[in-house]
XYZ file of C-alpha atoms in Angstrom:
672
model
C -51.153 -19.662 -111.909
C -54.220 -18.967 -114.043
C -55.330 -15.345 -114.081
C -57.931 -13.362 -116.012
C -56.818 -12.046 -119.364
C -55.459 -8.529 -119.555
C -58.731 -7.136 -120.882
C -61.142 -8.577 -118.324
C -60.350 -6.158 -115.511
C -59.766 -3.037 -117.610
C -62.482 -0.421 -118.112
C -63.105 1.033 -121.520
C -61.203 4.144 -122.537
C -62.687 7.564 -121.903
C -63.645 7.961 -125.561
C -65.433 4.595 -125.494
C -67.297 5.546 -122.329
C -68.449 8.812 -123.894
C -69.832 6.906 -126.860
C -72.039 4.667 -124.689
C -75.727 5.640 -124.956
C -77.301 6.624 -121.648
C -79.845 3.816 -122.026
C -77.218 1.138 -122.722
C -77.010 -1.775 -120.327
C -74.196 -4.106 -119.383
C -74.615 -6.042 -122.633
C -73.693 -3.025 -124.729
C -70.323 -3.745 -126.375
C -67.927 -0.794 -126.634
C -64.755 -2.613 -127.659
C -63.418 -6.050 -128.519
C -60.241 -8.087 -128.151
C -58.743 -11.036 -130.005
C -57.897 -14.101 -127.933
C -55.509 -15.740 -127.444
C -53.278 -12.694 -127.264
C -50.417 -14.864 -128.527
C -51.519 -17.865 -130.574
C -49.267 -20.778 -131.478
C -49.418 -22.762 -134.710
C -47.072 -25.638 -135.585
C -45.716 -26.899 -138.866
C -46.297 -30.397 -140.224
C -45.648 -32.282 -143.431
C -49.216 -33.410 -144.150
C -50.313 -32.447 -147.661
C -53.958 -33.380 -147.052
C -56.658 -30.703 -147.252
C -57.789 -31.637 -143.741
C -54.266 -32.387 -142.525
C -54.446 -30.126 -139.507
C -55.881 -29.999 -136.007
C -56.681 -27.045 -133.760
C -54.228 -26.332 -130.962
C -55.238 -26.604 -127.293
C -57.743 -24.031 -126.081
C -57.814 -25.141 -122.423
C -54.898 -25.966 -120.143
C -56.124 -29.430 -119.181
C -57.806 -30.875 -122.280
C -58.721 -34.546 -122.642
C -55.719 -36.639 -123.645
C -54.964 -36.593 -127.371
C -56.572 -39.661 -129.012
C -54.002 -41.953 -130.678
C -53.436 -41.074 -134.323
C -54.920 -37.578 -134.048
C -51.697 -35.831 -134.998
C -50.972 -37.875 -138.159
C -52.935 -38.208 -141.383
C -53.744 -41.466 -143.202
C -50.328 -41.446 -144.891
C -48.477 -41.136 -141.583
C -47.468 -37.497 -142.125
C -47.666 -35.053 -139.214
C -50.660 -32.736 -139.313
C -50.158 -29.029 -138.856
C -51.433 -27.448 -135.651
C -53.704 -24.515 -136.429
C -53.897 -21.508 -134.130
C -57.545 -20.476 -133.736
C -58.420 -16.898 -132.797
C -61.710 -15.648 -131.383
C -63.067 -12.154 -130.729
C -64.798 -11.174 -127.488
C -66.865 -8.060 -126.886
C -66.463 -6.023 -123.676
C -68.755 -3.490 -122.061
C -67.779 -0.096 -120.642
C -66.865 -1.674 -117.295
C -64.370 -4.027 -118.914
C -66.567 -7.112 -118.511
C -66.873 -9.824 -121.159
C -70.266 -9.658 -122.841
C -70.007 -12.456 -125.404
C -67.938 -13.932 -128.175
C -68.475 -12.212 -131.520
C -68.799 -14.444 -134.560
C -69.773 -14.106 -138.202
C -73.370 -14.724 -137.127
C -73.752 -11.472 -135.187
C -70.971 -9.185 -136.401
C -69.135 -8.240 -139.562
C -65.547 -9.378 -139.043
C -62.594 -8.968 -141.372
C -59.455 -10.734 -140.169
C -55.907 -9.861 -141.271
C -52.765 -11.870 -140.539
C -49.220 -11.188 -141.685
C -46.620 -13.979 -141.453
C -42.938 -13.508 -142.218
C -39.626 -15.293 -141.709
C -36.635 -12.998 -141.187
C -34.195 -15.453 -139.582
C -31.615 -15.299 -142.369
C -31.553 -11.496 -142.309
C -31.075 -11.312 -138.529
C -28.121 -11.969 -136.248
C -26.711 -15.321 -135.208
C -27.949 -17.087 -132.128
C -25.055 -17.955 -129.856
C -26.562 -17.381 -126.419
C -29.283 -15.445 -124.626
C -27.917 -11.917 -124.824
C -29.581 -10.694 -121.620
C -27.761 -12.906 -119.084
C -24.694 -11.619 -117.181
C -22.355 -14.031 -118.945
C -23.205 -12.373 -122.285
C -22.216 -8.865 -121.204
C -19.139 -8.824 -123.445
C -20.538 -11.001 -126.236
C -21.097 -9.722 -129.755
C -22.784 -11.760 -132.459
C -22.492 -11.145 -136.212
C -25.190 -11.080 -138.830
C -26.277 -14.287 -140.467
C -25.238 -14.294 -144.120
C -22.827 -11.452 -143.332
C -21.275 -11.614 -146.796
C -24.542 -10.330 -148.295
C -24.631 -6.584 -147.856
C -26.742 -3.522 -148.439
C -30.068 -3.763 -150.223
C -29.289 -7.337 -151.277
C -30.074 -8.395 -147.710
C -33.725 -7.728 -148.405
C -33.766 -10.962 -150.402
C -33.025 -12.903 -147.185
C -36.408 -12.069 -145.620
C -39.392 -14.211 -146.590
C -42.310 -11.792 -146.450
C -45.440 -12.538 -148.510
C -47.346 -9.615 -146.993
C -50.683 -9.699 -145.159
C -53.746 -11.788 -145.989
C -57.316 -10.794 -145.115
C -60.315 -13.082 -144.826
C -63.976 -12.769 -143.842
C -67.001 -15.006 -143.490
C -67.553 -18.545 -142.238
C -65.912 -21.679 -143.633
C -63.649 -19.779 -146.058
C -60.349 -21.071 -147.463
C -58.545 -21.334 -150.769
C -55.522 -20.296 -152.833
C -56.125 -16.576 -152.292
C -55.552 -16.938 -148.569
C -52.153 -18.604 -148.699
C -48.858 -16.961 -147.715
C -47.204 -18.198 -150.901
C -45.683 -15.092 -152.500
C -42.589 -14.725 -150.288
C -39.148 -15.859 -151.421
C -35.639 -16.492 -150.092
C -32.991 -15.201 -152.513
C -35.465 -15.681 -155.346
C -36.662 -19.149 -154.250
C -40.391 -19.215 -153.380
C -41.021 -20.307 -149.782
C -44.694 -20.753 -148.763
C -45.327 -19.974 -145.089
C -48.867 -21.302 -144.669
C -52.375 -19.915 -144.965
C -55.426 -18.489 -143.202
C -58.891 -19.993 -143.087
C -62.077 -19.444 -141.099
C -64.053 -22.065 -139.241
C -67.818 -22.531 -139.464
C -68.407 -19.623 -137.055
C -66.028 -17.242 -138.814
C -63.173 -17.582 -136.319
C -59.670 -17.239 -137.744
C -57.452 -20.274 -138.310
C -53.750 -19.695 -138.996
C -51.793 -22.639 -140.423
C -48.028 -22.530 -140.797
C -45.652 -24.112 -143.278
C -44.932 -27.714 -144.233
C -41.480 -27.959 -142.687
C -39.421 -27.036 -145.746
C -35.775 -26.227 -144.956
C -33.152 -25.973 -147.678
C -30.263 -24.093 -149.242
C -30.957 -22.994 -152.838
C -27.207 -22.903 -153.496
C -26.537 -26.249 -151.822
C -24.498 -24.814 -148.949
C -23.649 -27.077 -145.980
C -26.036 -27.006 -143.034
C -23.099 -27.110 -140.617
C -19.368 -26.491 -140.942
C -17.471 -28.444 -138.250
C -14.582 -25.997 -138.585
C -16.928 -23.158 -137.573
C -18.942 -24.151 -134.485
C -20.940 -20.907 -134.678
C -22.529 -22.207 -137.875
C -24.629 -24.506 -135.667
C -28.089 -22.898 -135.563
C -26.838 -20.280 -138.064
C -26.601 -21.962 -141.458
C -25.686 -19.348 -144.063
C -27.562 -19.719 -147.333
C -30.393 -21.658 -145.668
C -34.055 -20.960 -144.980
C -36.843 -22.683 -143.088
C -40.587 -21.953 -143.033
C -41.042 -21.021 -139.380
C -42.771 -17.621 -139.094
C -44.714 -15.164 -136.946
C -46.641 -11.938 -137.203
C -49.588 -9.796 -136.141
C -53.253 -10.774 -136.178
C -55.740 -7.917 -136.426
C -59.434 -7.522 -137.180
C -62.051 -4.943 -137.987
C -65.441 -5.478 -136.372
C -68.794 -3.805 -136.777
C -72.057 -4.630 -134.999
C -75.191 -3.371 -136.695
C -73.097 -0.949 -138.729
C -71.298 0.393 -135.628
C -67.514 0.028 -135.733
C -65.879 -1.468 -132.633
C -62.171 -0.981 -131.729
C -60.353 -4.311 -131.527
C -57.274 -5.184 -129.475
C -54.909 -7.090 -131.837
C -53.005 -10.340 -131.242
C -49.953 -12.202 -132.526
C -49.284 -15.647 -133.937
C -46.060 -17.661 -133.840
C -45.483 -20.755 -135.974
C -43.335 -23.345 -134.213
C -41.905 -26.831 -134.859
C -44.111 -29.892 -134.276
C -45.079 -30.965 -130.770
C -43.689 -34.487 -130.473
C -45.262 -35.052 -127.029
C -48.585 -33.175 -127.123
C -49.811 -34.260 -123.669
C -46.542 -33.645 -121.811
C -46.224 -30.274 -120.094
C -42.858 -28.601 -119.581
C -41.693 -28.025 -116.023
C -41.890 -24.302 -116.749
C -44.248 -23.177 -119.473
C -44.108 -20.031 -121.568
C -47.240 -18.867 -119.761
C -45.429 -19.286 -116.428
C -42.606 -17.113 -117.749
C -44.887 -14.330 -118.962
C -46.903 -14.459 -115.743
C -43.716 -14.121 -113.684
C -42.544 -11.182 -115.803
C -45.892 -9.410 -115.453
C -45.906 -9.910 -111.682
C -42.350 -8.658 -111.308
C -43.029 -5.482 -113.288
C -46.268 -4.775 -111.405
C -48.733 -5.465 -114.221
C -50.276 -8.371 -112.342
C -50.690 -8.737 -108.563
C -48.718 -11.265 -106.564
C -51.041 -13.662 -104.674
C -51.344 -13.119 -100.919
C -51.463 -16.863 -100.368
C -50.677 -19.930 -102.446
C -53.192 -22.325 -103.963
C -51.914 -25.890 -103.705
C -53.449 -27.060 -106.990
C -52.668 -23.904 -108.983
C -49.317 -22.760 -107.584
C -47.645 -25.788 -105.986
C -48.828 -29.023 -107.578
C -47.761 -28.094 -111.147
C -44.134 -27.648 -110.007
C -44.261 -31.179 -108.603
C -46.527 -33.068 -110.940
C -44.753 -31.914 -114.077
C -41.621 -33.662 -112.824
C -43.578 -36.927 -112.941
C -45.101 -35.968 -116.274
C -41.599 -35.859 -117.771
C -41.153 -39.585 -117.039
C -42.593 -40.313 -120.495
C -39.866 -38.417 -122.324
C -36.759 -38.889 -120.164
C -35.591 -42.040 -118.386
C -33.894 -40.137 -115.572
C -37.176 -38.472 -114.628
C -38.955 -41.830 -114.967
C -36.597 -43.425 -112.445
C -37.150 -40.816 -109.733
C -40.647 -39.496 -110.437
C -42.398 -42.422 -112.166
C -44.947 -44.928 -110.930
C -43.974 -46.379 -107.553
C -40.738 -44.372 -107.473
C -39.410 -42.299 -104.545
C -41.093 -39.050 -105.670
C -44.192 -40.161 -107.565
C -46.146 -36.929 -107.733
C -48.985 -38.714 -109.529
C -49.668 -40.837 -106.408
C -52.897 -39.449 -104.872
C -51.903 -40.564 -101.358
C -48.558 -38.764 -101.648
C -50.253 -35.666 -103.053
C -52.756 -35.681 -100.174
C -49.878 -35.533 -97.678
C -48.255 -32.663 -99.544
C -51.590 -30.820 -99.707
C -52.436 -31.328 -96.025
C -52.856 -28.206 -93.935
C -54.010 -28.185 -90.313
C -57.553 -26.950 -89.918
C -56.686 -24.642 -87.033
C -53.642 -22.673 -85.984
C -51.677 -24.650 -83.422
C -52.926 -28.037 -84.618
C -50.225 -30.631 -85.370
C -48.703 -30.374 -88.858
C -47.385 -33.910 -89.530
C -46.101 -33.147 -93.030
C -44.302 -29.847 -92.457
C -40.873 -31.486 -92.730
C -41.941 -33.386 -95.860
C -42.852 -30.082 -97.518
C -39.530 -28.618 -96.402
C -37.472 -31.478 -97.816
C -39.288 -31.407 -101.149
C -38.675 -27.668 -101.362
C -35.007 -28.117 -100.420
C -34.567 -30.524 -103.323
C -35.112 -27.652 -105.787
C -32.305 -25.417 -107.016
C -32.841 -22.104 -105.166
C -33.870 -18.974 -107.006
C -30.699 -17.186 -105.868
C -28.515 -20.099 -106.964
C -24.798 -19.244 -106.910
C -23.223 -22.568 -107.971
C -23.456 -25.039 -110.829
C -24.863 -28.226 -109.280
C -26.742 -30.635 -111.578
C -28.057 -32.722 -108.679
C -30.851 -30.394 -107.549
C -34.266 -30.145 -109.219
C -35.339 -29.575 -111.916
C -32.814 -31.614 -113.904
C -32.956 -29.193 -116.823
C -30.165 -27.180 -118.427
C -30.177 -23.413 -118.057
C -29.626 -20.571 -120.501
C -25.842 -20.485 -120.075
C -25.188 -24.177 -120.748
C -23.139 -24.695 -123.862
C -21.921 -21.129 -124.268
C -20.032 -20.147 -121.138
C -17.961 -21.447 -118.225
C -18.752 -24.795 -116.631
C -18.938 -22.938 -113.322
C -21.835 -20.674 -114.327
C -24.817 -21.013 -111.970
C -27.043 -20.527 -115.016
C -25.879 -23.810 -116.557
C -28.824 -25.428 -114.803
C -32.342 -24.100 -114.346
C -33.181 -22.558 -110.962
C -36.535 -21.870 -109.375
C -38.008 -18.705 -110.882
C -38.525 -15.963 -108.300
C -42.325 -16.035 -108.324
C -42.554 -19.829 -108.207
C -39.976 -19.904 -105.409
C -41.999 -17.409 -103.358
C -45.195 -19.417 -103.819
C -43.450 -22.639 -102.830
C -42.135 -20.901 -99.722
C -45.717 -19.967 -98.848
C -46.538 -23.668 -99.123
C -43.592 -24.736 -96.956
C -44.601 -22.248 -94.233
C -48.218 -23.426 -94.269
C -49.480 -20.266 -95.938
C -51.530 -21.991 -98.608
C -55.032 -23.192 -99.422
C -55.572 -26.942 -99.573
C -57.837 -27.043 -102.622
C -56.794 -30.546 -103.720
C -59.921 -32.633 -104.379
C -58.218 -35.926 -105.192
C -58.547 -35.665 -108.978
C -57.513 -33.491 -111.907
C -60.458 -33.666 -114.252
C -60.136 -32.336 -117.819
C -61.342 -28.792 -118.386
C -63.615 -29.910 -121.191
C -64.281 -27.656 -124.176
C -63.603 -23.897 -124.098
C -67.194 -23.195 -125.064
C -68.556 -25.021 -121.999
C -66.747 -22.581 -119.692
C -68.429 -19.397 -118.418
C -67.919 -16.750 -121.075
C -66.143 -14.450 -118.620
C -63.419 -17.092 -118.157
C -62.927 -17.961 -121.813
C -60.559 -15.124 -122.864
C -58.162 -15.744 -119.973
C -58.175 -19.478 -120.575
C -57.416 -19.008 -124.279
C -54.499 -16.696 -123.442
C -53.085 -19.222 -121.005
C -53.719 -22.424 -122.955
C -51.889 -21.257 -126.083
C -48.698 -20.678 -124.057
C -49.193 -23.570 -121.612
C -47.973 -26.063 -124.207
C -44.828 -24.066 -125.036
C -41.417 -24.141 -123.371
C -39.746 -21.429 -121.344
C -36.393 -23.104 -120.682
C -33.624 -23.515 -121.613
C -33.343 -20.552 -123.928
C -30.558 -22.008 -126.055
C -32.489 -20.870 -127.989
C -35.594 -23.052 -127.379
C -38.427 -24.602 -129.357
C -41.163 -22.041 -129.971
C -39.935 -18.623 -128.779
C -36.896 -17.550 -126.827
C -35.388 -15.168 -124.269
C -36.771 -11.800 -125.536
C -40.199 -13.042 -124.395
C -39.259 -12.442 -120.743
C -38.858 -8.679 -121.335
C -42.057 -6.733 -120.681
C -40.892 -4.004 -123.066
C -42.063 -6.473 -125.745
C -45.684 -6.106 -124.639
C -48.432 -3.512 -124.768
C -50.328 -5.373 -122.017
C -50.041 -8.799 -120.359
C -49.861 -11.499 -123.057
C -50.047 -8.928 -125.899
C -47.074 -8.287 -128.176
C -46.397 -4.608 -128.859
C -46.922 -4.013 -132.612
C -44.651 -1.836 -134.698
C -46.621 0.484 -136.944
C -46.892 -0.679 -140.523
C -44.255 0.961 -142.696
C -42.168 2.071 -139.724
C -38.622 0.761 -140.320
C -36.581 -0.840 -137.586
C -33.368 1.014 -136.675
C -30.133 -0.423 -138.007
C -28.096 -2.088 -135.261
C -24.911 -2.475 -137.276
C -22.915 -5.542 -138.223
C -22.812 -7.013 -134.705
C -25.360 -7.227 -131.919
C -24.362 -6.791 -128.272
C -26.119 -6.847 -124.936
C -25.826 -3.063 -124.707
C -27.568 -2.610 -128.072
C -30.240 -5.214 -127.325
C -31.263 -3.569 -124.056
C -31.403 0.000 -125.400
C -34.804 1.728 -125.121
C -36.571 1.478 -128.458
C -34.340 -1.410 -129.528
C -35.245 -4.902 -130.734
C -37.019 -5.741 -127.456
C -39.724 -3.130 -128.007
C -42.270 -2.883 -130.857
C -42.351 -5.941 -133.104
C -42.963 -6.481 -136.828
C -43.756 -9.674 -138.803
C -40.969 -12.213 -138.316
C -39.430 -10.435 -135.317
C -40.300 -13.076 -132.686
C -38.972 -16.176 -134.474
C -35.896 -14.490 -135.994
C -33.991 -15.236 -132.773
C -34.501 -18.990 -133.218
C -32.259 -21.682 -134.722
C -31.775 -21.799 -138.504
C -32.868 -24.310 -139.603
C -34.914 -25.463 -136.623
C -34.329 -29.171 -137.317
C -30.638 -28.965 -136.383
C -31.374 -27.649 -132.908
C -34.175 -30.175 -132.416
C -31.836 -33.042 -133.274
C -28.962 -31.885 -131.070
C -30.299 -30.429 -127.825
C -30.602 -33.775 -126.062
C -29.641 -35.171 -122.666
C -26.687 -37.151 -121.348
C -23.884 -34.867 -122.543
C -21.885 -35.993 -119.515
C -22.666 -39.714 -119.331
C -19.908 -40.176 -116.779
C -22.213 -38.207 -114.442
C -25.552 -39.515 -115.740
C -26.474 -40.874 -119.185
C -29.917 -39.221 -119.126
C -29.622 -36.040 -117.069
C -29.723 -33.072 -117.197
C -31.822 -32.441 -120.293
C -32.910 -29.619 -122.576
C -36.526 -29.791 -123.815
C -37.955 -33.311 -123.389
C -41.553 -32.067 -123.148
C -41.428 -31.055 -126.821
C -38.363 -33.000 -128.022
C -38.275 -36.365 -126.191
C -35.054 -38.003 -125.043
C -36.052 -41.576 -124.153
C -39.488 -43.103 -124.758
C -41.591 -46.196 -124.096
C -41.810 -47.951 -127.460
C -44.855 -49.693 -128.880
C -43.014 -53.021 -128.688
C -42.249 -52.598 -124.984
C -45.741 -51.301 -124.267
C -47.287 -54.444 -125.750
C -45.148 -56.544 -123.407
C -46.146 -54.449 -120.401
C -49.881 -54.901 -120.918
C -49.638 -58.620 -121.783
C -50.698 -60.506 -118.613
C -49.467 -63.839 -120.032
C -45.820 -62.773 -119.866
C -43.689 -63.268 -116.736
C -43.931 -60.280 -114.452
C -40.162 -59.718 -114.560
C -40.377 -59.461 -118.358
C -43.191 -56.909 -118.115
C -41.375 -54.812 -115.515
C -38.172 -54.858 -117.559
C -40.100 -53.725 -120.649
C -41.788 -50.931 -118.709
C -38.516 -49.667 -117.268
C -36.802 -49.770 -120.646
C -36.710 -46.533 -122.619
C -35.332 -46.260 -126.153
C -33.673 -43.132 -127.517
C -36.167 -41.002 -129.396
C -33.487 -39.960 -131.898
C -32.271 -43.532 -132.541
C -33.272 -43.280 -136.214
C -30.507 -40.705 -136.749
C -26.900 -41.806 -137.106
C -23.510 -40.627 -138.263
C -21.725 -37.295 -137.993
C -23.280 -34.009 -136.907
C -23.944 -32.766 -140.477
C -25.352 -36.165 -141.472
C -27.790 -36.202 -138.595
C -28.890 -32.641 -139.275
C -29.661 -33.507 -142.875
C -31.535 -36.649 -141.802
C -33.668 -34.611 -139.402
C -34.422 -32.066 -142.117
C -35.560 -34.822 -144.465
C -37.298 -37.066 -141.932
C -38.717 -34.806 -139.207
C -42.226 -35.950 -140.114
C -41.297 -39.576 -139.405
C -40.094 -39.034 -135.856
C -42.096 -40.621 -133.062
C -45.019 -38.852 -131.404
C -45.670 -39.746 -127.761
C -49.355 -40.631 -127.302
C -51.509 -41.674 -124.350
C -52.579 -45.329 -124.190
C -54.467 -47.406 -121.598
C -52.165 -48.845 -118.949
C -52.755 -51.462 -116.264
C -55.434 -50.879 -113.639
C -54.794 -51.322 -109.920
C -51.184 -52.406 -110.227
C -48.328 -51.266 -107.962
C -45.751 -51.286 -110.771
C -47.693 -49.986 -113.788
C -49.799 -46.824 -114.158
C -53.346 -46.836 -115.525
C -52.272 -44.531 -118.342
C -49.039 -44.768 -120.303
C -47.576 -42.546 -122.979
C -46.174 -44.529 -125.864
C -44.108 -43.615 -128.917
C -46.131 -43.825 -132.137
C -44.146 -44.284 -135.369
C -45.149 -44.706 -138.999
C -45.207 -48.446 -139.732
C -42.264 -48.408 -142.155
C -40.092 -46.509 -139.656
C -40.946 -48.908 -136.833
C -40.061 -51.884 -139.018
C -36.765 -50.330 -140.126
C -35.756 -49.542 -136.538
C -36.593 -53.076 -135.428
C -34.445 -54.526 -138.213
C -31.570 -52.172 -137.373
C -31.742 -53.051 -133.658
C -31.468 -56.764 -134.481
C -28.165 -56.227 -136.301
C -26.741 -53.318 -134.325
C -23.204 -54.112 -133.131
C -22.041 -53.436 -129.614
C -20.364 -50.080 -129.142
C -16.710 -50.406 -130.057
C -14.223 -49.897 -127.255
C -11.775 -47.038 -127.484
C -8.142 -47.776 -126.489
C -7.939 -48.168 -122.728
C -11.684 -47.718 -122.282
C -13.421 -49.674 -119.522
C -16.502 -51.809 -120.375
C -18.696 -49.815 -117.987
C -17.850 -46.617 -119.887
C -19.065 -48.198 -123.121
C -22.279 -49.085 -121.338
C -22.798 -45.485 -120.259
C -22.306 -44.248 -123.822
C -24.815 -46.771 -125.156
C -27.360 -45.881 -122.507
C -26.958 -42.208 -123.367
C -27.609 -42.991 -127.037
C -24.164 -42.252 -128.458
C -22.706 -44.414 -131.215
C -19.122 -43.880 -130.082
C -16.960 -41.804 -127.793
C -15.828 -39.865 -130.869
C -19.402 -38.992 -131.764
C -20.087 -37.779 -128.225
C -17.040 -35.532 -128.356
C -18.157 -34.120 -131.710
C -21.565 -33.313 -130.271
C -20.041 -31.822 -127.162
C -17.930 -29.517 -129.288
C -21.012 -28.566 -131.256
C -23.197 -27.851 -128.207
C -20.394 -26.479 -126.059
C -18.078 -24.628 -128.394
């Protein structure tokens, strides 16, 4: 569902048009805009000067080369968000990108972390189930002006020129209750574009408070006395061309946790969510017909893409499986459309049955069997009967799929999905829209409990000044006080927290610290139903993965075929390095998040019915891989509980639980 950016189709304002000289042509720039409108950086624990990489700038980039996301020490590199400025003429057309070579540009970014000063996350406050919910402040015992010490706000940083970096551009003057907490830095690349790098993954309690209190389930995701170094804030710029000042549309940057599966795309992306919201409010037009490759194929192919991070998806949607949406012959059938009205349509019923397998947009029941096998916003906080316990088709996607089922679509499938290449090789008119989309394409939209990068407020168009542009609160304008508890009624009030935003306002709704949520929103919470499904966020936080050891067996032609197939079908738990009670595992994730596996693309087996030509394999630091191998060799069988059947123990093991008691502890934590 790729569309032009919000600026491409808009004419200049009346004042801009009046300022255009009569002799000016279409290359005369009257205004500019920063793209992407919402950029995404990610934390990492690499301490190297070059320990970062630039986040995706196209939606279908070449696969990430193995090792790209780690430095020489094995630490995870930070993902930098890169911002560019484009000039527009009076007709709203893109003229060119503006760089330090042809314009004077001064960038300003302002990162902040206000999680500890905000309210607890317990559920998405905009869903019907939350109508009577009220959530207290985090760190509620700290009152009055003392609460200002809970916000980590180093203030803005400005930078200009090409290839600039250094101590003066770091967000290192903010503190949590007197403890300094660096949030990252700004740099410029060799053309003067802005790079925003986030923190190093530091999460701690200066007073040594527990990260989770089992006696208080609400302390999960809401650790009092704790901070992390996630952040967000506005990105602005001043631009002059030949001494003439140009108005610039600002942007926003959000710093998120690491991407542990950089080439896996979520079934529903954050871009999909924002697109749907903009269509539903009338900001963007709804297509008159569906494109198979743009509107239909992603909803199918992403199910197969998730095979690399969840064994349940691998079994249904993987290579040679019943619904292999990577099979070009199968795709060709799904894309087929009769050339003329009245011609036979041999695959109409196939389209219908695939569509029927999805959970309908107007879903009224809780049924985990329909697609996609992903938890919904209500799971873990409300009744087991809630229809929002599992993700349904979004309204816009459902309507486009219905177009496809009825034959009202364009068959634009060409038999291949070639990489987009580099952003700079695209026509300049398409670059801003692609940047806006690509930054959000690799982020999650569901389930908002609360999520990985950003959460449920993002679906409210009151948050935006234009499509894909966060509405900025004026500097120095205080936010209203919402009292000691936040309710749905307060949240949805005009002028409330879902309107103009200030530094830290986007990520304040997220888990504190983020590592706890990442370690605990898994799959297989009801192994008696299925040990792998449904799942939360496998595209960013894998559930089960193909290990390096199994991969080497798969590609070894000297091994018996049964051995290779068994290795390929095996998937190990991504979180298998963690063990013990809930608080123990949270603390392990806080300390060791940089040592968790990253799923990377590797060559597979060509022209084989059982193995794909490309496989995604877990990459671990050498010492972690060796430790896990040694632990696996001595790991005892799961102990039987009194009266427990052997097959039940098997289900628990397959789901990755150490014991029935541990599963129950985690269930209480996730589903208090």
